[in-house]
XYZ file of C-alpha atoms in Angstrom:
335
model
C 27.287 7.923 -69.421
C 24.038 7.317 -67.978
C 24.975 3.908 -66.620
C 28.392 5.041 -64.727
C 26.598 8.611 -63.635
C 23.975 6.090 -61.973
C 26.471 3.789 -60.495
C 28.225 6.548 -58.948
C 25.129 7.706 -57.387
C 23.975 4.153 -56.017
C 27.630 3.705 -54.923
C 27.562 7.447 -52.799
C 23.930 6.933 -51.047
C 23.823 2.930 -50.488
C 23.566 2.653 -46.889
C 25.032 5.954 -46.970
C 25.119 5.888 -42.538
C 26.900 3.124 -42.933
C 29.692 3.805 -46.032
C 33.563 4.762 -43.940
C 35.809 6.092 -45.938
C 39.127 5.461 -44.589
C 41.521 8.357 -44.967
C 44.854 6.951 -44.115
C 47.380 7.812 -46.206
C 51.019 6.109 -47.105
C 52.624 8.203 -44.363
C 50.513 7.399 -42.012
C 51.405 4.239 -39.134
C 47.443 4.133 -37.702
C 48.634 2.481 -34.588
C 50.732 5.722 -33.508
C 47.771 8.165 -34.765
C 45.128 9.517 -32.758
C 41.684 8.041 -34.297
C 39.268 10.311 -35.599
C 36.252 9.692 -36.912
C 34.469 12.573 -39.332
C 30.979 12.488 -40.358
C 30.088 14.476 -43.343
C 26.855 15.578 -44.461
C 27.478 14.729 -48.270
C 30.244 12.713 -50.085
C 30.858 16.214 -52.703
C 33.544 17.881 -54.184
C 32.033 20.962 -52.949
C 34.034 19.949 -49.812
C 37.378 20.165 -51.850
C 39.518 21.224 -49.195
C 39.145 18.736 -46.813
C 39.274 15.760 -49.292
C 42.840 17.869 -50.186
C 43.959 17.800 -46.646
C 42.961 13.758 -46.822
C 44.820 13.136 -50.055
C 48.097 15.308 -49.562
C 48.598 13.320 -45.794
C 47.533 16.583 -43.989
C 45.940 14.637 -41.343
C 48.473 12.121 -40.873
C 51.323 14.737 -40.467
C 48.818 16.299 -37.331
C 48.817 12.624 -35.902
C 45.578 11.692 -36.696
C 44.060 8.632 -38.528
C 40.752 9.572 -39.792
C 38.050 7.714 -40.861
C 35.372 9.363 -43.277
C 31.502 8.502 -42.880
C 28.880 10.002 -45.207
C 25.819 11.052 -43.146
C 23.666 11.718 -46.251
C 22.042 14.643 -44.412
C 22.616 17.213 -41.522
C 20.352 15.771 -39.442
C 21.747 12.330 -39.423
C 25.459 13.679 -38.643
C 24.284 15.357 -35.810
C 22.195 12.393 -34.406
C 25.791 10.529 -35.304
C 27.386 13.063 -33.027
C 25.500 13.332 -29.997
C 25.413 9.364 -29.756
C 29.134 9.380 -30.182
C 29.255 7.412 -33.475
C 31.191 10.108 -34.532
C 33.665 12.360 -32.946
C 33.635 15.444 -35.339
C 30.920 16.336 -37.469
C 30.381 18.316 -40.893
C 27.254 20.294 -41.791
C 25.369 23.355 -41.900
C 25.845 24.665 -38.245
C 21.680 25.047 -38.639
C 22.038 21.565 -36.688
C 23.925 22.828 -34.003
C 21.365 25.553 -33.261
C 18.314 23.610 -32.987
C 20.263 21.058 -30.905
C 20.747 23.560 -28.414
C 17.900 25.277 -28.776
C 15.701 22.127 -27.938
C 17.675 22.211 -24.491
C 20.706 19.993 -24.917
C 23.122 20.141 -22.311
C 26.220 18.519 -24.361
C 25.249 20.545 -27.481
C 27.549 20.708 -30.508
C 30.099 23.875 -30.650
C 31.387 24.863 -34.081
C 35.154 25.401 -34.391
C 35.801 25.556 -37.930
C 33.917 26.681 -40.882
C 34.931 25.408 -44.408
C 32.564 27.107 -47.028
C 31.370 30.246 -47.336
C 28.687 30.055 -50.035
C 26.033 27.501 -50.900
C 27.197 24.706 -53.171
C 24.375 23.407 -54.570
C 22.931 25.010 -57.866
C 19.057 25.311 -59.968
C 19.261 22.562 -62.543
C 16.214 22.880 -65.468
C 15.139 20.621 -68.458
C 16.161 23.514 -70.922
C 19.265 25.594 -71.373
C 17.814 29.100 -69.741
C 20.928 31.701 -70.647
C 18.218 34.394 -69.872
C 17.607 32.637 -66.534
C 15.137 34.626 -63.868
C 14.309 33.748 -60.409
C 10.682 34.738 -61.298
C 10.594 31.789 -64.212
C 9.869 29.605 -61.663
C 6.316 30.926 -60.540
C 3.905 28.194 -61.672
C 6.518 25.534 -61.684
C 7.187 22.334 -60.089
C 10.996 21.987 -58.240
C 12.594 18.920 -56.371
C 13.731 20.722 -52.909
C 15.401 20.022 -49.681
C 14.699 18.716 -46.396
C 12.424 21.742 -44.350
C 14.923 22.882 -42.137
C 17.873 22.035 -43.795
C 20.186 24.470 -45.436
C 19.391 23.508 -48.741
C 15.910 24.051 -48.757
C 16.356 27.392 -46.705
C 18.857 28.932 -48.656
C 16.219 28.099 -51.542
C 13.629 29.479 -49.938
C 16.147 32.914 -49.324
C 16.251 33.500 -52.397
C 12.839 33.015 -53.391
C 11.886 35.419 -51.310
C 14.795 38.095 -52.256
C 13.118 38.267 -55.892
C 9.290 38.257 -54.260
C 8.291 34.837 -54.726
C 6.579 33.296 -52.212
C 7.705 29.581 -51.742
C 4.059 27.858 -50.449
C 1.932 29.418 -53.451
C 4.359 30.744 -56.137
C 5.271 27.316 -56.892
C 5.328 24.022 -56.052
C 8.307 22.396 -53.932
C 8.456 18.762 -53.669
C 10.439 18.089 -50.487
C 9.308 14.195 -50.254
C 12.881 12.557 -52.072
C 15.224 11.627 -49.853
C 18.795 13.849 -49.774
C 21.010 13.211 -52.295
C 18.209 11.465 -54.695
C 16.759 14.197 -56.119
C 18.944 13.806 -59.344
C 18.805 10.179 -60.314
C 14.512 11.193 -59.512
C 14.758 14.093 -61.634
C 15.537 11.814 -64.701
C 12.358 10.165 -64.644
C 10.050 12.954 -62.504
C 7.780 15.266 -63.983
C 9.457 18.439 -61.912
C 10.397 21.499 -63.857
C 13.318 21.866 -61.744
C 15.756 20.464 -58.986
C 18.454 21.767 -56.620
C 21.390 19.693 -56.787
C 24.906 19.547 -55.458
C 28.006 18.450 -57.248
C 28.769 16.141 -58.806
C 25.005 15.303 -59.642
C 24.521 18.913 -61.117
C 27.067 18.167 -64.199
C 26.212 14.830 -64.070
C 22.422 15.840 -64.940
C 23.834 17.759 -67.716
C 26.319 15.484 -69.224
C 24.330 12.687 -69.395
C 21.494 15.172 -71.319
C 18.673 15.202 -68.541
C 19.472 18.715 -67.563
C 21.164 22.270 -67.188
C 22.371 24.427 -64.728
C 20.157 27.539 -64.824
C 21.465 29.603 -61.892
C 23.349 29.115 -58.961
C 21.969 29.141 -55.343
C 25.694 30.220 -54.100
C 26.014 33.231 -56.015
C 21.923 34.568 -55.948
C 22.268 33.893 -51.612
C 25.335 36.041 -51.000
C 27.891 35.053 -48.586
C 26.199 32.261 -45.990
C 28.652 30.131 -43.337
C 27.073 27.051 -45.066
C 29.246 24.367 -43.965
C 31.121 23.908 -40.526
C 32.535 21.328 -38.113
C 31.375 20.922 -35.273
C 32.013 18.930 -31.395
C 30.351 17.563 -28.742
C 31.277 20.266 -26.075
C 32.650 17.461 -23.615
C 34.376 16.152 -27.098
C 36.209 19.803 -27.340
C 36.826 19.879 -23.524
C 38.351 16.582 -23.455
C 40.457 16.729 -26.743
C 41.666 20.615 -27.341
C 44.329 19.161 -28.655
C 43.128 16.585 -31.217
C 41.090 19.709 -32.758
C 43.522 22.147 -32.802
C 45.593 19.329 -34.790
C 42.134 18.711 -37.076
C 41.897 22.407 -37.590
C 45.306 22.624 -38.829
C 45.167 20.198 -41.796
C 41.893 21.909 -43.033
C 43.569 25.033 -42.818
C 46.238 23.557 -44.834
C 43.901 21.785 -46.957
C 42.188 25.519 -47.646
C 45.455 26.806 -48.362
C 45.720 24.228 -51.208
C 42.757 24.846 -52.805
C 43.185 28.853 -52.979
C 46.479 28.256 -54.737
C 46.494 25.290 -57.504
C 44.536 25.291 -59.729
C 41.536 23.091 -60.224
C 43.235 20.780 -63.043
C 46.073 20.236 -60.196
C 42.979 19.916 -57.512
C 41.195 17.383 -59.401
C 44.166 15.191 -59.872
C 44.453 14.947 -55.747
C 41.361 14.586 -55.076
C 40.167 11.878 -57.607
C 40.316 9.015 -55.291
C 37.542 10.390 -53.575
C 35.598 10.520 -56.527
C 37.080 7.744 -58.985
C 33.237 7.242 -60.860
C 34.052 11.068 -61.943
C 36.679 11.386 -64.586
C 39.436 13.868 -63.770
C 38.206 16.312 -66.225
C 34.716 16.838 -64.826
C 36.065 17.008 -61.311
C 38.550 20.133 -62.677
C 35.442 21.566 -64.121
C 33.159 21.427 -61.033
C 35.955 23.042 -58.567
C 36.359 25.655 -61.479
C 32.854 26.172 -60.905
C 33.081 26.672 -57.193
C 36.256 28.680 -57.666
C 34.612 30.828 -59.869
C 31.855 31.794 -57.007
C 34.330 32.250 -54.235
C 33.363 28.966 -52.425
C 36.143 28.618 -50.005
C 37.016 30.631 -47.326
C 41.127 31.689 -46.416
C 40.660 30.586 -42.933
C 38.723 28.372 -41.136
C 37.220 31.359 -39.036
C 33.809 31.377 -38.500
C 32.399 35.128 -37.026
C 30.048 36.152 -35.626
C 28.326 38.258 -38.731
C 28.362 35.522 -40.426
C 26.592 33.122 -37.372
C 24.054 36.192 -37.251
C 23.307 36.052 -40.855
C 22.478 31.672 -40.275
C 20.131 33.203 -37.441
C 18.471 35.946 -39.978
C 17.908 33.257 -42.702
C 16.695 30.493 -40.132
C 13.897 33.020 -38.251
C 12.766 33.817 -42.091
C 11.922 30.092 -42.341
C 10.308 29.620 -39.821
C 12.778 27.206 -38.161
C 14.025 29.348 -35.460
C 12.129 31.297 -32.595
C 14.556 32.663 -30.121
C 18.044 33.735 -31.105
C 20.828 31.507 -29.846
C 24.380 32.991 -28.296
C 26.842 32.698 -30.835
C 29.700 32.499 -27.823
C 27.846 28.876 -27.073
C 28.466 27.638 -30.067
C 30.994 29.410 -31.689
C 34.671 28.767 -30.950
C 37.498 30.740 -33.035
C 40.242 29.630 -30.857
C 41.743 26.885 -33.248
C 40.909 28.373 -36.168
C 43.015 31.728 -35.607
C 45.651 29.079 -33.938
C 45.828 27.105 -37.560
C 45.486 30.790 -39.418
C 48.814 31.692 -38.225
């Protein structure tokens, strides 16, 4: 187990900027498709939905051929974006507001949110059933990027139970994104934050447990969204409405099969991860009310991103949520 959890990892970060994931279906003919290239911050079955939409042809009954890139980190899906690697990208819409905060006149807008909680979880050495926020005061945890949504929604939460991140504990934040697990195995931390599948992975292969998780303890957060260049979305209203409507669809999915059925569409995504573990992960998300209905992202919710990013540190002046915030397609697809 050790071996293949490894090999999946090495085969999801390897020149992770580089990896495409083609997501062209039977049904599709690519030469009569509209090409669309996504760029996603992580390759995890957090993202269910859209790996649905992929699977059950969504995208090729909208007319689009889309190819799938994995980022490996918000900050390199947005630098994918505004070079125009990419044409739509996937990430916490934290990158959206420090692009236009730092003065960028073709800034990214956000027209469709897909999560609605965090997706990562606290993964310890020792089953903890009795689990407290407050065990980790005096203990050593492999974070996130500073900055990144990870790490902030971390840092949320420490504070919500009164522990101060900088002397409470110590936070290593020098691993790269998405190595934190395979480091974990052979690090002297206490504890890591991990996304799926590298959470169950940890604890199938006998290196860790799931202690508490950062989705649940943080509340509802707009965690994941997609997001346009603005001359992208003024250019192509079309090609995003279409986009919006096979996530919608691929939402729709999730919220009504169940995560046995889920895992069986989505395994080609994930073939290193047997169906069974797969079923088990989206249970887990299920169980914490991961996805959203719709694809709507409001304006509480972009308020909320604001609250948690001025807490951090990582934002000084507030941002207009009308700049970056489009619902149009999303109520369109919602219909």
């Amino acid at each position: 187990m050790r071996k293949a959890y490894h090999f999946f990892l090495a085969t999801i970060l390897t020149g992770a900027s580089l990896l495409s994931l083609t997501a062209c279906g039977p049904k599709a003919k690519a030469s009569e498709l509209t090409p669309v290239t996504l760029n996603e911050v992580a390759h995890s079955i957090f993202y269910a939905p859209q790996y649905a939409a992929i699977e059950l042809g969504y995208f090729e009954d909208e007319d689009i051929n889309l190819t799938l890139v994995n980022g490996a980190g918000a900050d390199k899906v947005m630098t994918a974006l505004i070079s125009g690697d990419a044409d739509i990208g996937f990430m916490g819409s934290e990158a959206s507001i420090y692009t236009y905060a730092n003065g960028s006149k073709d800034y990214a807008v956000n027209f469709a949110q897909l999560t609605q909680r965090a997706g990562n979880f606290l993964v310890g050495r020792d089953n903890q059933p009795n689990f407290k926020w407050t065990d980790l005061k005096g203990k050593k945890v492999l974070g996130g990027r500073a900055g990144g949504m990870p790490q902030m929604v971390f840092e949320y939460i420490l504070k919500k139970n009164g522990i101060d991140p900088v002397t409470d504990l110590s936070i290593d934040q020098s691993i790269n994104f998405g190595l934190t697990a395979a480091a974990f195995t052979s690090n002297d931390a206490d504890y890591t934050v991990e996304f799926e599948p590298f959470a169950t992975g940890l604890e199938k292969e006998g290196s860790g447990h799931v202690v508490a998780s950062l989705g649940v303890d943080s509340g509802y957060i707009p965690y994941t969204a997609y997001s346009v260049k603005k001359s992208y979305l003024e250019k192509n209203p079309e090609t995003i409405q279409k986009f919006t409507n096979a996530i919608q669809k691929g939402l729709e999915y999730v919220n009504s099969h169940s995560s046995e059925e889920i895992a069986k569409v989505i395994h080609p995504q994930f073939k290193e991860t047997d169906v069974a573990t797969i079923a088990t992960i989206i249970e887990r998300y299920k169980a914490q009310d991961t996805w959203k209905k719709d694809t709507i992202f409001a304006k509480d919710s972009f308020e909320l991103l604001e609250n948690i990013l001025e807490e951090s540190g990582q934002l000084k002046d507030r941002v207009p949520y009308e700049e970056l915030v489009t619902t149009t397609y999303s109520e369109k697809a919602a219909k």
